[in-house]
mmCIF file of C-alpha atoms in Angstrom:
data_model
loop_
_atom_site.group_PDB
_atom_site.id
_atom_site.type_symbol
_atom_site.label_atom_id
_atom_site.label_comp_id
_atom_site.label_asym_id
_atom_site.label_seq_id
_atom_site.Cartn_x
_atom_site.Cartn_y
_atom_site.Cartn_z
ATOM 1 C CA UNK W 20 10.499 -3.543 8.761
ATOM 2 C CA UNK W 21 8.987 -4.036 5.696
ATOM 3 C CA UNK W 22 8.892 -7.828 5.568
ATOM 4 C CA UNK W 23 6.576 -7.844 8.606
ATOM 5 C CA UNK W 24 4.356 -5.222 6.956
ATOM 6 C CA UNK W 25 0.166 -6.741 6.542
ATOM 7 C CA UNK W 26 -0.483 -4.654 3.851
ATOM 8 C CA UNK W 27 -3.495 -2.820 3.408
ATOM 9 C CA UNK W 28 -4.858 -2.734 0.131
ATOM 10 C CA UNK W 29 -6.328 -0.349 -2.140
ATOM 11 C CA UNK W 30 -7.609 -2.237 -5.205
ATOM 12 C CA UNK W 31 -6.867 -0.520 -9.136
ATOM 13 C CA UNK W 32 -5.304 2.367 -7.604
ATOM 14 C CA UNK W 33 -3.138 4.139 -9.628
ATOM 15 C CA UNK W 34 -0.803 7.154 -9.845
ATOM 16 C CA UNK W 35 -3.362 8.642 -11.565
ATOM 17 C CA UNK W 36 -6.082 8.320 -9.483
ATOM 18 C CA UNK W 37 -5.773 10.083 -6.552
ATOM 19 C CA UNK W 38 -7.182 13.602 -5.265
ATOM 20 C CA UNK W 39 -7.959 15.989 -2.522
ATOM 21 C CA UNK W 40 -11.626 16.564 -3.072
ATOM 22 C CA UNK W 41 -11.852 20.256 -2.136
ATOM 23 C CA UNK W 42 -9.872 20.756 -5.101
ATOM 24 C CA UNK W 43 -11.524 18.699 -7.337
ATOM 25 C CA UNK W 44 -15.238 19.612 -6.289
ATOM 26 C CA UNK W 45 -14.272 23.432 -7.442
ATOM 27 C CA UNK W 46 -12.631 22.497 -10.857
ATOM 28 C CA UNK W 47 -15.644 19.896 -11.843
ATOM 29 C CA UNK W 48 -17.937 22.663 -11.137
ATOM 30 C CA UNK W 49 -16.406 25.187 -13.558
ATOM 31 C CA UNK W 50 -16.132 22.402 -15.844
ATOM 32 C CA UNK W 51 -19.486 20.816 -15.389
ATOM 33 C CA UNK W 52 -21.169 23.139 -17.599
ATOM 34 C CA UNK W 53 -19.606 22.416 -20.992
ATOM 35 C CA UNK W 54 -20.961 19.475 -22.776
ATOM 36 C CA UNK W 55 -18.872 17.131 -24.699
ATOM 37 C CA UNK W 56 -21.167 16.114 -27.438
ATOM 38 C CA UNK W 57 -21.589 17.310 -30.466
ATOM 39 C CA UNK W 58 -22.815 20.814 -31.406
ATOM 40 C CA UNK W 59 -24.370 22.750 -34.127
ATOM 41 C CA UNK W 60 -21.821 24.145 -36.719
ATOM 42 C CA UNK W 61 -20.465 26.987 -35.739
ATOM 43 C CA UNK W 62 -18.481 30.137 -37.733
ATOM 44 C CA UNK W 63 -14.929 29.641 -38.003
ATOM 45 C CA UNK W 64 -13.893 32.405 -35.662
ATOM 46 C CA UNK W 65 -16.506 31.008 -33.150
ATOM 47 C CA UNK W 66 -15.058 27.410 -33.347
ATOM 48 C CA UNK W 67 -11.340 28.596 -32.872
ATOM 49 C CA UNK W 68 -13.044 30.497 -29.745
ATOM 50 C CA UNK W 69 -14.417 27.664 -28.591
ATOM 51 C CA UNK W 70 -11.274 25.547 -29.205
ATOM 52 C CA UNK W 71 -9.775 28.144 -26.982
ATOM 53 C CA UNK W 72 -12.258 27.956 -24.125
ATOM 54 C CA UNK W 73 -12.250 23.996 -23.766
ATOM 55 C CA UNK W 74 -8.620 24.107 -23.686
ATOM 56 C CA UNK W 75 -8.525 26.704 -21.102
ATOM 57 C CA UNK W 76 -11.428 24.547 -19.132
ATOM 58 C CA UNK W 77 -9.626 21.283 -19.665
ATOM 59 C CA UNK W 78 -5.914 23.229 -18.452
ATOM 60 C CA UNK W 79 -7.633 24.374 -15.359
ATOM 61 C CA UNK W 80 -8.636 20.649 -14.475
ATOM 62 C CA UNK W 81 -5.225 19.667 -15.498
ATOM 63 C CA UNK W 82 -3.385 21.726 -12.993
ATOM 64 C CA UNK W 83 -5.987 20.735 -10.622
ATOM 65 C CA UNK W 84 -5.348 17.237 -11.024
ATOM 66 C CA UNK W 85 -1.661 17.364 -10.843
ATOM 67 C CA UNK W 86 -2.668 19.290 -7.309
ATOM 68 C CA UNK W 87 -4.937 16.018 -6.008
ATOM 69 C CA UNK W 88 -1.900 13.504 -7.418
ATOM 70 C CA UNK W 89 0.800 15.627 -5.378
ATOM 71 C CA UNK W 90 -1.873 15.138 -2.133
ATOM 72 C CA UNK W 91 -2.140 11.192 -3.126
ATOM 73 C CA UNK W 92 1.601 11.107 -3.127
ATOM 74 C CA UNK W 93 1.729 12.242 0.607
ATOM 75 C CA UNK W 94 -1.313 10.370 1.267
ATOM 76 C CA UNK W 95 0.585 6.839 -0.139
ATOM 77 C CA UNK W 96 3.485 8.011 2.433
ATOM 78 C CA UNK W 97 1.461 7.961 5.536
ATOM 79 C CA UNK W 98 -0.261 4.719 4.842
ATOM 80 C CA UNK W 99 3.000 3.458 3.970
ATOM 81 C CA UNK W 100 4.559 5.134 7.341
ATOM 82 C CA UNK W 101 1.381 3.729 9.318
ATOM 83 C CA UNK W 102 1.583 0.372 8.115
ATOM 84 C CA UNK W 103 5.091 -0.038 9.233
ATOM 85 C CA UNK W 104 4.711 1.178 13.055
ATOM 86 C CA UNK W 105 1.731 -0.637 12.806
ATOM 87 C CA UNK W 106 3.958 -3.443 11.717
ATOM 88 C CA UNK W 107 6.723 -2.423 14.801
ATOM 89 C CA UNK W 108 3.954 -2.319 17.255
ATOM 90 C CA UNK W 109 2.470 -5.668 16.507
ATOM 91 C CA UNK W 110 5.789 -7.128 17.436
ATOM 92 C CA UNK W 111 6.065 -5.546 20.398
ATOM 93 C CA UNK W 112 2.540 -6.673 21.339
ATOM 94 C CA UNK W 113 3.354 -10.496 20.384
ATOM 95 C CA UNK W 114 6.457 -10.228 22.335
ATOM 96 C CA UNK W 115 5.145 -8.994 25.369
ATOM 97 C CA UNK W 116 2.196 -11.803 25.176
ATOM 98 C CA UNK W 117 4.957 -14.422 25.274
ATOM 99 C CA UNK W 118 6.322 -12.884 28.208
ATOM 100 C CA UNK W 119 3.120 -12.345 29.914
ATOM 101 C CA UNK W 120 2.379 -16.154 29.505
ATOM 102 C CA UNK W 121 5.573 -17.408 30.719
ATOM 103 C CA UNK W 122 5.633 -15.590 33.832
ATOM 104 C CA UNK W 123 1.245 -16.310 34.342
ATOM 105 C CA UNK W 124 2.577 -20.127 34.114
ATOM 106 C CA UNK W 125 5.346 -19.651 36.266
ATOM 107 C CA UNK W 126 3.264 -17.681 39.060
ATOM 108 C CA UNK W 127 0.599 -20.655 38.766
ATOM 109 C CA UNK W 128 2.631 -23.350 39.055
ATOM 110 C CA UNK W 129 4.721 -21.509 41.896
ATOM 111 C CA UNK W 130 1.090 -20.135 43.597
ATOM 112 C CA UNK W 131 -0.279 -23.764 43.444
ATOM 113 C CA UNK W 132 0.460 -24.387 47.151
ATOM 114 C CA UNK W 133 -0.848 -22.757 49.919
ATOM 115 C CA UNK W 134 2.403 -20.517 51.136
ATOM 116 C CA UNK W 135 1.827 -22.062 54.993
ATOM 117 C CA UNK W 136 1.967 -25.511 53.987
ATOM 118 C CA UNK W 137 4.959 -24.585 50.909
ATOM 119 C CA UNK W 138 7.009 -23.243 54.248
ATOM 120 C CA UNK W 139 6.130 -26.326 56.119
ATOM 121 C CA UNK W 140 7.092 -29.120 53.356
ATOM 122 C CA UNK W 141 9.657 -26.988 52.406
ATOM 123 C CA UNK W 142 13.666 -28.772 53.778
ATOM 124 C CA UNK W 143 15.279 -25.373 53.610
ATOM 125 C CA UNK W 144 12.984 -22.125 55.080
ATOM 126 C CA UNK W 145 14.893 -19.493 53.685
ATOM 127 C CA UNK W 146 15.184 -20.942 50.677
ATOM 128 C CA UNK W 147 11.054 -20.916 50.155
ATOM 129 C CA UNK W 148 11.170 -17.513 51.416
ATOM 130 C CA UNK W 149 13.803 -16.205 48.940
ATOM 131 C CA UNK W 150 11.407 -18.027 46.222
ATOM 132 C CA UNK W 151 8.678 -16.558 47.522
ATOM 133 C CA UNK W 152 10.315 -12.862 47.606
ATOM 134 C CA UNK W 153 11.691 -13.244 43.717
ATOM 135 C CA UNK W 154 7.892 -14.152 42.695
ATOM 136 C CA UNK W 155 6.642 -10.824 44.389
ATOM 137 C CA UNK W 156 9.223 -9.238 42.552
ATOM 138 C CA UNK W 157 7.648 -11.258 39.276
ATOM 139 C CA UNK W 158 4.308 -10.398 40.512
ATOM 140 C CA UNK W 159 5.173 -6.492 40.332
ATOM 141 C CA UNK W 160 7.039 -6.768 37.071
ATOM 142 C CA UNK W 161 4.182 -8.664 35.630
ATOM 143 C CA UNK W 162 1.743 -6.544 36.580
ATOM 144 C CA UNK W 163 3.673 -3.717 34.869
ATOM 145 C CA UNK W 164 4.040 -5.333 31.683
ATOM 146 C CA UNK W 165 0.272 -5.848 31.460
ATOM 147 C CA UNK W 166 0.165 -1.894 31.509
ATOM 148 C CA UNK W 167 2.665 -1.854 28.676
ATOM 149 C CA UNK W 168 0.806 -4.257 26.849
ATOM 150 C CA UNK W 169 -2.199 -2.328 27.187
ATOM 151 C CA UNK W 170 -0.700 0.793 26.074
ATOM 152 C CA UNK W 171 0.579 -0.603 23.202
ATOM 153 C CA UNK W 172 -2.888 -2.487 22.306
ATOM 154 C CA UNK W 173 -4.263 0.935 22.215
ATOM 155 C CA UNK W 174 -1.965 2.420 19.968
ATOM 156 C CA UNK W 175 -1.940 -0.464 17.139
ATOM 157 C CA UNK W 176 -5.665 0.270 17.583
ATOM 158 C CA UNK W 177 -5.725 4.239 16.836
ATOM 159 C CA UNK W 178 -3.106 3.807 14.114
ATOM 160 C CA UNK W 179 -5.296 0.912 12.741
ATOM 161 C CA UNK W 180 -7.818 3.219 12.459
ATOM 162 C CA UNK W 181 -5.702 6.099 11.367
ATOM 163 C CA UNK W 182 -4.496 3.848 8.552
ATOM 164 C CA UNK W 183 -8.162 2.927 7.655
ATOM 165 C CA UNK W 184 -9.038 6.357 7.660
ATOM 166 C CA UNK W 185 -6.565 7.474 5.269
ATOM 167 C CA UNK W 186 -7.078 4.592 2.758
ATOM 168 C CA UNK W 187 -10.986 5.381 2.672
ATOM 169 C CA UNK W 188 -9.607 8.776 1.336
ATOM 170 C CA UNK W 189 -7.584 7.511 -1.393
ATOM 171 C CA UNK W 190 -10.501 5.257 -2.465
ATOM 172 C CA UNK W 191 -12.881 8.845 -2.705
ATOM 173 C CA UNK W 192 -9.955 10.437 -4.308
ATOM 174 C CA UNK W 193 -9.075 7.816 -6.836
ATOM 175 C CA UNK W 194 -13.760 7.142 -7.706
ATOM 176 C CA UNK W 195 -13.390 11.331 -7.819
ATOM 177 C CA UNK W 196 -10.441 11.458 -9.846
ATOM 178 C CA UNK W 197 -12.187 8.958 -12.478
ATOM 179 C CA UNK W 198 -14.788 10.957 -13.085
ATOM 180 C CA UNK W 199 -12.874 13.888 -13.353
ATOM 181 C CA UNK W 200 -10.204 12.607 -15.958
ATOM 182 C CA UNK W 201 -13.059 11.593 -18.347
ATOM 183 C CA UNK W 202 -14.686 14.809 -18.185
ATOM 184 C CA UNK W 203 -10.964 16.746 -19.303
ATOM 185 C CA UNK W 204 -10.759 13.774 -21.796
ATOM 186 C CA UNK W 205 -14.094 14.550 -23.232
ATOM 187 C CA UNK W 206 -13.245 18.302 -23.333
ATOM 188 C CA UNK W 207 -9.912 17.646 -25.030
ATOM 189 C CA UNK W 208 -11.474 15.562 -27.861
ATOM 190 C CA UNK W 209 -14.256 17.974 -28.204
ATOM 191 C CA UNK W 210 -11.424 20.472 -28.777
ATOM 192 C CA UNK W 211 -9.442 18.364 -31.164
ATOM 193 C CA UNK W 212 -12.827 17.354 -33.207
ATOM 194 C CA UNK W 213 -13.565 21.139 -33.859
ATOM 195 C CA UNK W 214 -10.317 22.017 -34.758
ATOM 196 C CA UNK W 215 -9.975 19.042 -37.207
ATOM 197 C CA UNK W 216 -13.661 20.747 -38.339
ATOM 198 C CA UNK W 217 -11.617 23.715 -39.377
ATOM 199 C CA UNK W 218 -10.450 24.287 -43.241
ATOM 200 C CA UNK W 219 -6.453 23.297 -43.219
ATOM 201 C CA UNK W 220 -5.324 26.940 -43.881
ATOM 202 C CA UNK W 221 -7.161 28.308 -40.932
ATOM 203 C CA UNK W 222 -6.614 25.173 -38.374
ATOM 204 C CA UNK W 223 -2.856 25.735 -39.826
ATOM 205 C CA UNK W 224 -2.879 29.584 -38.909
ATOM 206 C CA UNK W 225 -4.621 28.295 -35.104
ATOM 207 C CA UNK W 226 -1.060 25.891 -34.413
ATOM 208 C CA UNK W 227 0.731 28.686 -35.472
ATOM 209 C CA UNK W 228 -0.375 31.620 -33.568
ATOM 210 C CA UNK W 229 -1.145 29.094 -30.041
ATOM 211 C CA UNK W 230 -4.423 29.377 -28.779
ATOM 212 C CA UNK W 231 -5.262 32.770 -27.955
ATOM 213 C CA UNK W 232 -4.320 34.080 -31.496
ATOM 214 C CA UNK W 233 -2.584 36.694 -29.941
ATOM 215 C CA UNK W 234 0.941 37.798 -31.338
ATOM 216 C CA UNK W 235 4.421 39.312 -29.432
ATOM 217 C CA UNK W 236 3.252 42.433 -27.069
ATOM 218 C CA UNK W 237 4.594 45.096 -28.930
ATOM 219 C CA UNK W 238 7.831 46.324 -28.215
ATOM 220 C CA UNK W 239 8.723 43.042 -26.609
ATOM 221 C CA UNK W 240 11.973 42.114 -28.927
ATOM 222 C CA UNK W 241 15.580 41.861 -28.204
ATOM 223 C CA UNK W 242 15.755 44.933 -25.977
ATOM 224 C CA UNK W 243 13.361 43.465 -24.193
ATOM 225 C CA UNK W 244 14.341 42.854 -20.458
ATOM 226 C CA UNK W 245 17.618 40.870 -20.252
ATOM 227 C CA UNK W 246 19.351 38.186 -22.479
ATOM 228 C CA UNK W 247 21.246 36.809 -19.619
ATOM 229 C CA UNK W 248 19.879 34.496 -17.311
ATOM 230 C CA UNK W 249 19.612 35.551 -13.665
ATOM 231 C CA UNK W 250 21.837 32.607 -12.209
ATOM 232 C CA UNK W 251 23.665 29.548 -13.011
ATOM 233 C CA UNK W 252 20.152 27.277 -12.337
ATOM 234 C CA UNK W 253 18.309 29.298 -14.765
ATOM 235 C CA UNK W 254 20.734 28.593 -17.467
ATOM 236 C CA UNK W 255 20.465 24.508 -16.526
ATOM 237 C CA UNK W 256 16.851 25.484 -17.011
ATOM 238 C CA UNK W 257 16.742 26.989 -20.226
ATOM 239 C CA UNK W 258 19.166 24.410 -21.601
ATOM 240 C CA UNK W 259 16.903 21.634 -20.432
ATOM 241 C CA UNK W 260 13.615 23.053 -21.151
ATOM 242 C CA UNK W 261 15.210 23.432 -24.615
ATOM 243 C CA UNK W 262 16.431 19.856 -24.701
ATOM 244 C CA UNK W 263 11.996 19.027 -24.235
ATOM 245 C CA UNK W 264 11.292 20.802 -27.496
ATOM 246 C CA UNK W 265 9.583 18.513 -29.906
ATOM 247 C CA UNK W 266 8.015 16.569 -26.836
ATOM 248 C CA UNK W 267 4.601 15.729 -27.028
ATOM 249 C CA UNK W 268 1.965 17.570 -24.173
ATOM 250 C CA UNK W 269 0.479 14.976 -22.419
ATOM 251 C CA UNK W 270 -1.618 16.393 -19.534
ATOM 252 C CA UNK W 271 -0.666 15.112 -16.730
ATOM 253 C CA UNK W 272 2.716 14.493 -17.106
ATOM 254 C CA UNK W 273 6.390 15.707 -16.191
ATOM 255 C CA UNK W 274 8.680 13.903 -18.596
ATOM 256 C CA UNK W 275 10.671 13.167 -20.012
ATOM 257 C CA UNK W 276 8.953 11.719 -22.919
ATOM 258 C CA UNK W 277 6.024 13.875 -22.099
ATOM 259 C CA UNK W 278 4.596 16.821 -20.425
ATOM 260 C CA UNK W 279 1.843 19.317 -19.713
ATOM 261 C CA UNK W 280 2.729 22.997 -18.803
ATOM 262 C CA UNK W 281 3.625 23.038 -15.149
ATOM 263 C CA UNK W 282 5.175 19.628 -15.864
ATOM 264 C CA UNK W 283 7.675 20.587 -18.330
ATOM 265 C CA UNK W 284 8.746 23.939 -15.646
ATOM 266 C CA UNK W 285 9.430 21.271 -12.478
ATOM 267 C CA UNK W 286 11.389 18.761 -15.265
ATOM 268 C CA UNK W 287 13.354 21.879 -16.527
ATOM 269 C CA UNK W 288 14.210 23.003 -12.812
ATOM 270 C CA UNK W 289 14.528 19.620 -11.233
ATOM 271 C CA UNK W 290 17.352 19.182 -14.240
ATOM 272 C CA UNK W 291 19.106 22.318 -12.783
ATOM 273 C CA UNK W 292 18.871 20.864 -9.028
ATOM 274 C CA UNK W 293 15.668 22.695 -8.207
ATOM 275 C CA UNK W 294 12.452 21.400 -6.893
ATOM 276 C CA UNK W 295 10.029 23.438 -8.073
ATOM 277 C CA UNK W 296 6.326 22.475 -6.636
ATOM 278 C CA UNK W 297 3.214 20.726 -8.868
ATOM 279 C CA UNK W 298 1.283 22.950 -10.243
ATOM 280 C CA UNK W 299 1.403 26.403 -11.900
ATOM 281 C CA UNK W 300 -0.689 28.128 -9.209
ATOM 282 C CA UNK W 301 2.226 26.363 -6.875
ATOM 283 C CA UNK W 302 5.262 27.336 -9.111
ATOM 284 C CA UNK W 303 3.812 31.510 -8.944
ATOM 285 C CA UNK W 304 5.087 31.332 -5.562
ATOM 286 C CA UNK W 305 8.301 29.444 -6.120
ATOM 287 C CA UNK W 306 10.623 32.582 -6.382
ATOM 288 C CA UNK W 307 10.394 35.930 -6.238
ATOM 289 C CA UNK W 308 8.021 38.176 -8.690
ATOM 290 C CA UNK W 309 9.477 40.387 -11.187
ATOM 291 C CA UNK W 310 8.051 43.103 -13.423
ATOM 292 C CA UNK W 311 7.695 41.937 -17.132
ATOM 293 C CA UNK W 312 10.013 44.330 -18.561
ATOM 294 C CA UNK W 313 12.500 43.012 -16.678
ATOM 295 C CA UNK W 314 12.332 38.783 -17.074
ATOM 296 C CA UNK W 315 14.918 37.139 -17.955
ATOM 297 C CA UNK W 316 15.734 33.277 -19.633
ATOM 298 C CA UNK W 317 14.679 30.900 -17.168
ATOM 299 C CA UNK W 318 11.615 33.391 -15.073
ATOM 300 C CA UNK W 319 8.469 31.525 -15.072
ATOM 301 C CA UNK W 320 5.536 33.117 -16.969
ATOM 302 C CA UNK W 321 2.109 32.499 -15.414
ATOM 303 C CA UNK W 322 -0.741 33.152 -17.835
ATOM 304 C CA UNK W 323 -4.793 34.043 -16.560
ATOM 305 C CA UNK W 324 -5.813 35.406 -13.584
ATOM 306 C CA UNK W 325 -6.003 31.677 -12.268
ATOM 307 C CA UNK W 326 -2.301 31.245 -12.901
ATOM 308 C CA UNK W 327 -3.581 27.826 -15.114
ATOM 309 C CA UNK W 328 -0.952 28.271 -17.208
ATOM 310 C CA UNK W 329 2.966 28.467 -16.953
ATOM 311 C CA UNK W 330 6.120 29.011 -19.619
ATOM 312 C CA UNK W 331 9.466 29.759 -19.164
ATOM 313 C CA UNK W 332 10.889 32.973 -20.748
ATOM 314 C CA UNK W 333 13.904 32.408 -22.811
ATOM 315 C CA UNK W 334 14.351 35.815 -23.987
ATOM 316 C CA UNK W 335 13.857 37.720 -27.480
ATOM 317 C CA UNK W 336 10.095 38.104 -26.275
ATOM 318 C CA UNK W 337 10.021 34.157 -26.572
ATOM 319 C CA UNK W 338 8.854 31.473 -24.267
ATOM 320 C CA UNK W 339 9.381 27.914 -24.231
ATOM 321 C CA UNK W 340 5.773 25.770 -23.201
ATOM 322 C CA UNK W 341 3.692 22.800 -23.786
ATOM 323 C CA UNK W 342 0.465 24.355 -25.360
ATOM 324 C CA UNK W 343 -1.865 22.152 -25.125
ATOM 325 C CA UNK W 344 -2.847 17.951 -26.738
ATOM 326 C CA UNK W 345 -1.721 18.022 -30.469
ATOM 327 C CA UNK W 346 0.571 20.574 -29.787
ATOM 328 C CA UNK W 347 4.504 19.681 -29.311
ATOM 329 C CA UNK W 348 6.858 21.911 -26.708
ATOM 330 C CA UNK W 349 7.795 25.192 -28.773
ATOM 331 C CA UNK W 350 8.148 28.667 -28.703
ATOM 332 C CA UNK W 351 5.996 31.295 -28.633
ATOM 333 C CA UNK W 352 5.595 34.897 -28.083
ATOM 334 C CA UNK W 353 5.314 35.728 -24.556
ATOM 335 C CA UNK W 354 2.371 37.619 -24.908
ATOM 336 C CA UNK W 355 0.562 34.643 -26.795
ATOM 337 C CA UNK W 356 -2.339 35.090 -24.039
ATOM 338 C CA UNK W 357 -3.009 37.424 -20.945
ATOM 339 C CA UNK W 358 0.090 37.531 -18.357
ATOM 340 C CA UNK W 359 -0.613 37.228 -14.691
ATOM 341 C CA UNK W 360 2.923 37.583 -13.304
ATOM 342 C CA UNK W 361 6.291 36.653 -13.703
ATOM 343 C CA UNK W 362 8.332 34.640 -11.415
ATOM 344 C CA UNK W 363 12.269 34.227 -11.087
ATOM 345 C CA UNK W 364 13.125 31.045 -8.779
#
């Protein structure tokens, strides 16, 4: 029904722009008190701190945007589902209008007459009164497709509304959503200016030891949990997520030319048949939670006590991520920054 669709539309909206702003308002918040200009020179080991905070900051608004683009997605849906029973409906409406002025005409021009003198002029009785009985019978059935048309008036109306109501959203999302990409943007290059500030032997030691600058938890080698993969779908996993090293991070994203952390997981499970949801808060709760010592390739790693950050373990006290802008998909040691949980889907 498509064809007959009246679209509504939503002007410069993207896939981008979109949000639901309970989520938003909480991460702009948090991230509202970091300023993006310039600052005073700082110590080395303070800069790579701070380096490590506005990437934190600007992850936290990246999973929360990927959250507000998964509720435009379902947003788009219902429009789209509105618009085309509103597009059903208005048929139905037209049609019975033709109908309903067909049989008005018909009952005027047969009504034009008074019935006493119709029977009088009339050469054959009982055929007026058979007339007469088949426009009762009209009468009745137009009366009753008056109440149809009625009913259906009133429902192009609410989902007219509905539709209207739902649009108005995505246009506070998408205005919301602006303002909140530039303000991980700003963090991001704020980030990326300070660590350019660095001397190249220390900003080369920062790429190599992530952005915690923690190293393996000790004791986390080889023997550590299991080698083998807990099913055939974590090996597709582990293959694909694999096949993404070298890829750029691009926050945001989900492949396959680029990704951000939670991104990169539901590309690497999708590959393996598995729909794993949005975000890394999401994907905690995608499977069932194992103890550390005991994940194996292809368990999701959450990281913080916000779960803003995700890898997938691929064993020898390793995990496969996207760290952060600047920084391809690699390894790194599972313990690069504080674990929250481990997840096996």
């Amino acid at each position: 029904m498509g064809s007959h669709r009246r679209r509504l539309a939503v002007s410069g909206f993207d896939r981008g722009a979109c949000a639901a702003l309970s989520v938003l308002s909480a991460a702009a918040a948090a991230l509202g008190a970091v300023s993006a200009g310039p600052a005073a020179a700082a110590p080395h080991g303070d800069t790579r701190a701070e380096v490590d905070r506005l990437y934190e900051e600007a992850e936290q608004a990246t999973e929360a945007y990927n959250k507000a683009d998964e509720r435009a997605d379902a947003l788009r849906r219902q429009v789209s589902d509105s618009q085309d029973l509103i597009a059903r409906q208005q048929q139905r409406v037209n049609s019975l209008r033709e109908t309903l002025g067909s049989l008005a005409g018909a009952q005027y021009r047969a009504g034009g007459l008074d019935p006493a003198v119709a029977l009088l002029l009339s050469a054959d009785p009982d055929d007026y009164l058979d007339k007469a009985s088949v426009l009762d019978r009209i009468t009745a059935h137009q009366a009753g497709q008056l109440r149809e048309l009625q009913g259906a008036l009133r429902e192009v109306a609410q989902e007219r509304a509905e539709a209207t109501r739902k649009l108005a959203e995505l246009e506070r999302s998408r205005a919301a959503v602006a303002r909140h990409k530039k303000t991980v943007e700003q963090k991001l290059a704020r980030a990326r200016q300070l660590l350019n500030s660095l001397p190249d032997a220390e900003r080369a030691a920062y790429e190599r030891t992530s952005r915690s600058g923690r190293t393996a938890i000790p004791g986390l080698g080889d023997e550590f949990g299991s080698g083998v993969p807990a099913s055939g779908r974590a090996a597709a996993a582990v293959a694909a997520a694999r096949a993404a090293l070298g890829k750029p991070y691009v926050w945001g994203a989900n492949g396959p030319s680029g990704f951000d952390c939670s991104g990169l997981m539901q590309w690497a499970y999708a590959r393996a048949g598995v729909h794993l949801p949005r975000t890394s808060q999401e994907q905690r709760y995608a499977g069932r939670q194992v103890p550390l010592s005991q994940a194996r390739p292809g368990d999701l790693v959450v990281y913080r006590s916000d779960a803003s950050h995700v890898g997938m373990y691929v064993g020898n006290g390793r995990v496969i991520h996207a760290p952060y802008p600047g920084a391809p998909v690699r390894y790194d040691p599972v313990g690069m920054m504080p674990i929250s949980s481990v997840t096996r889907v």
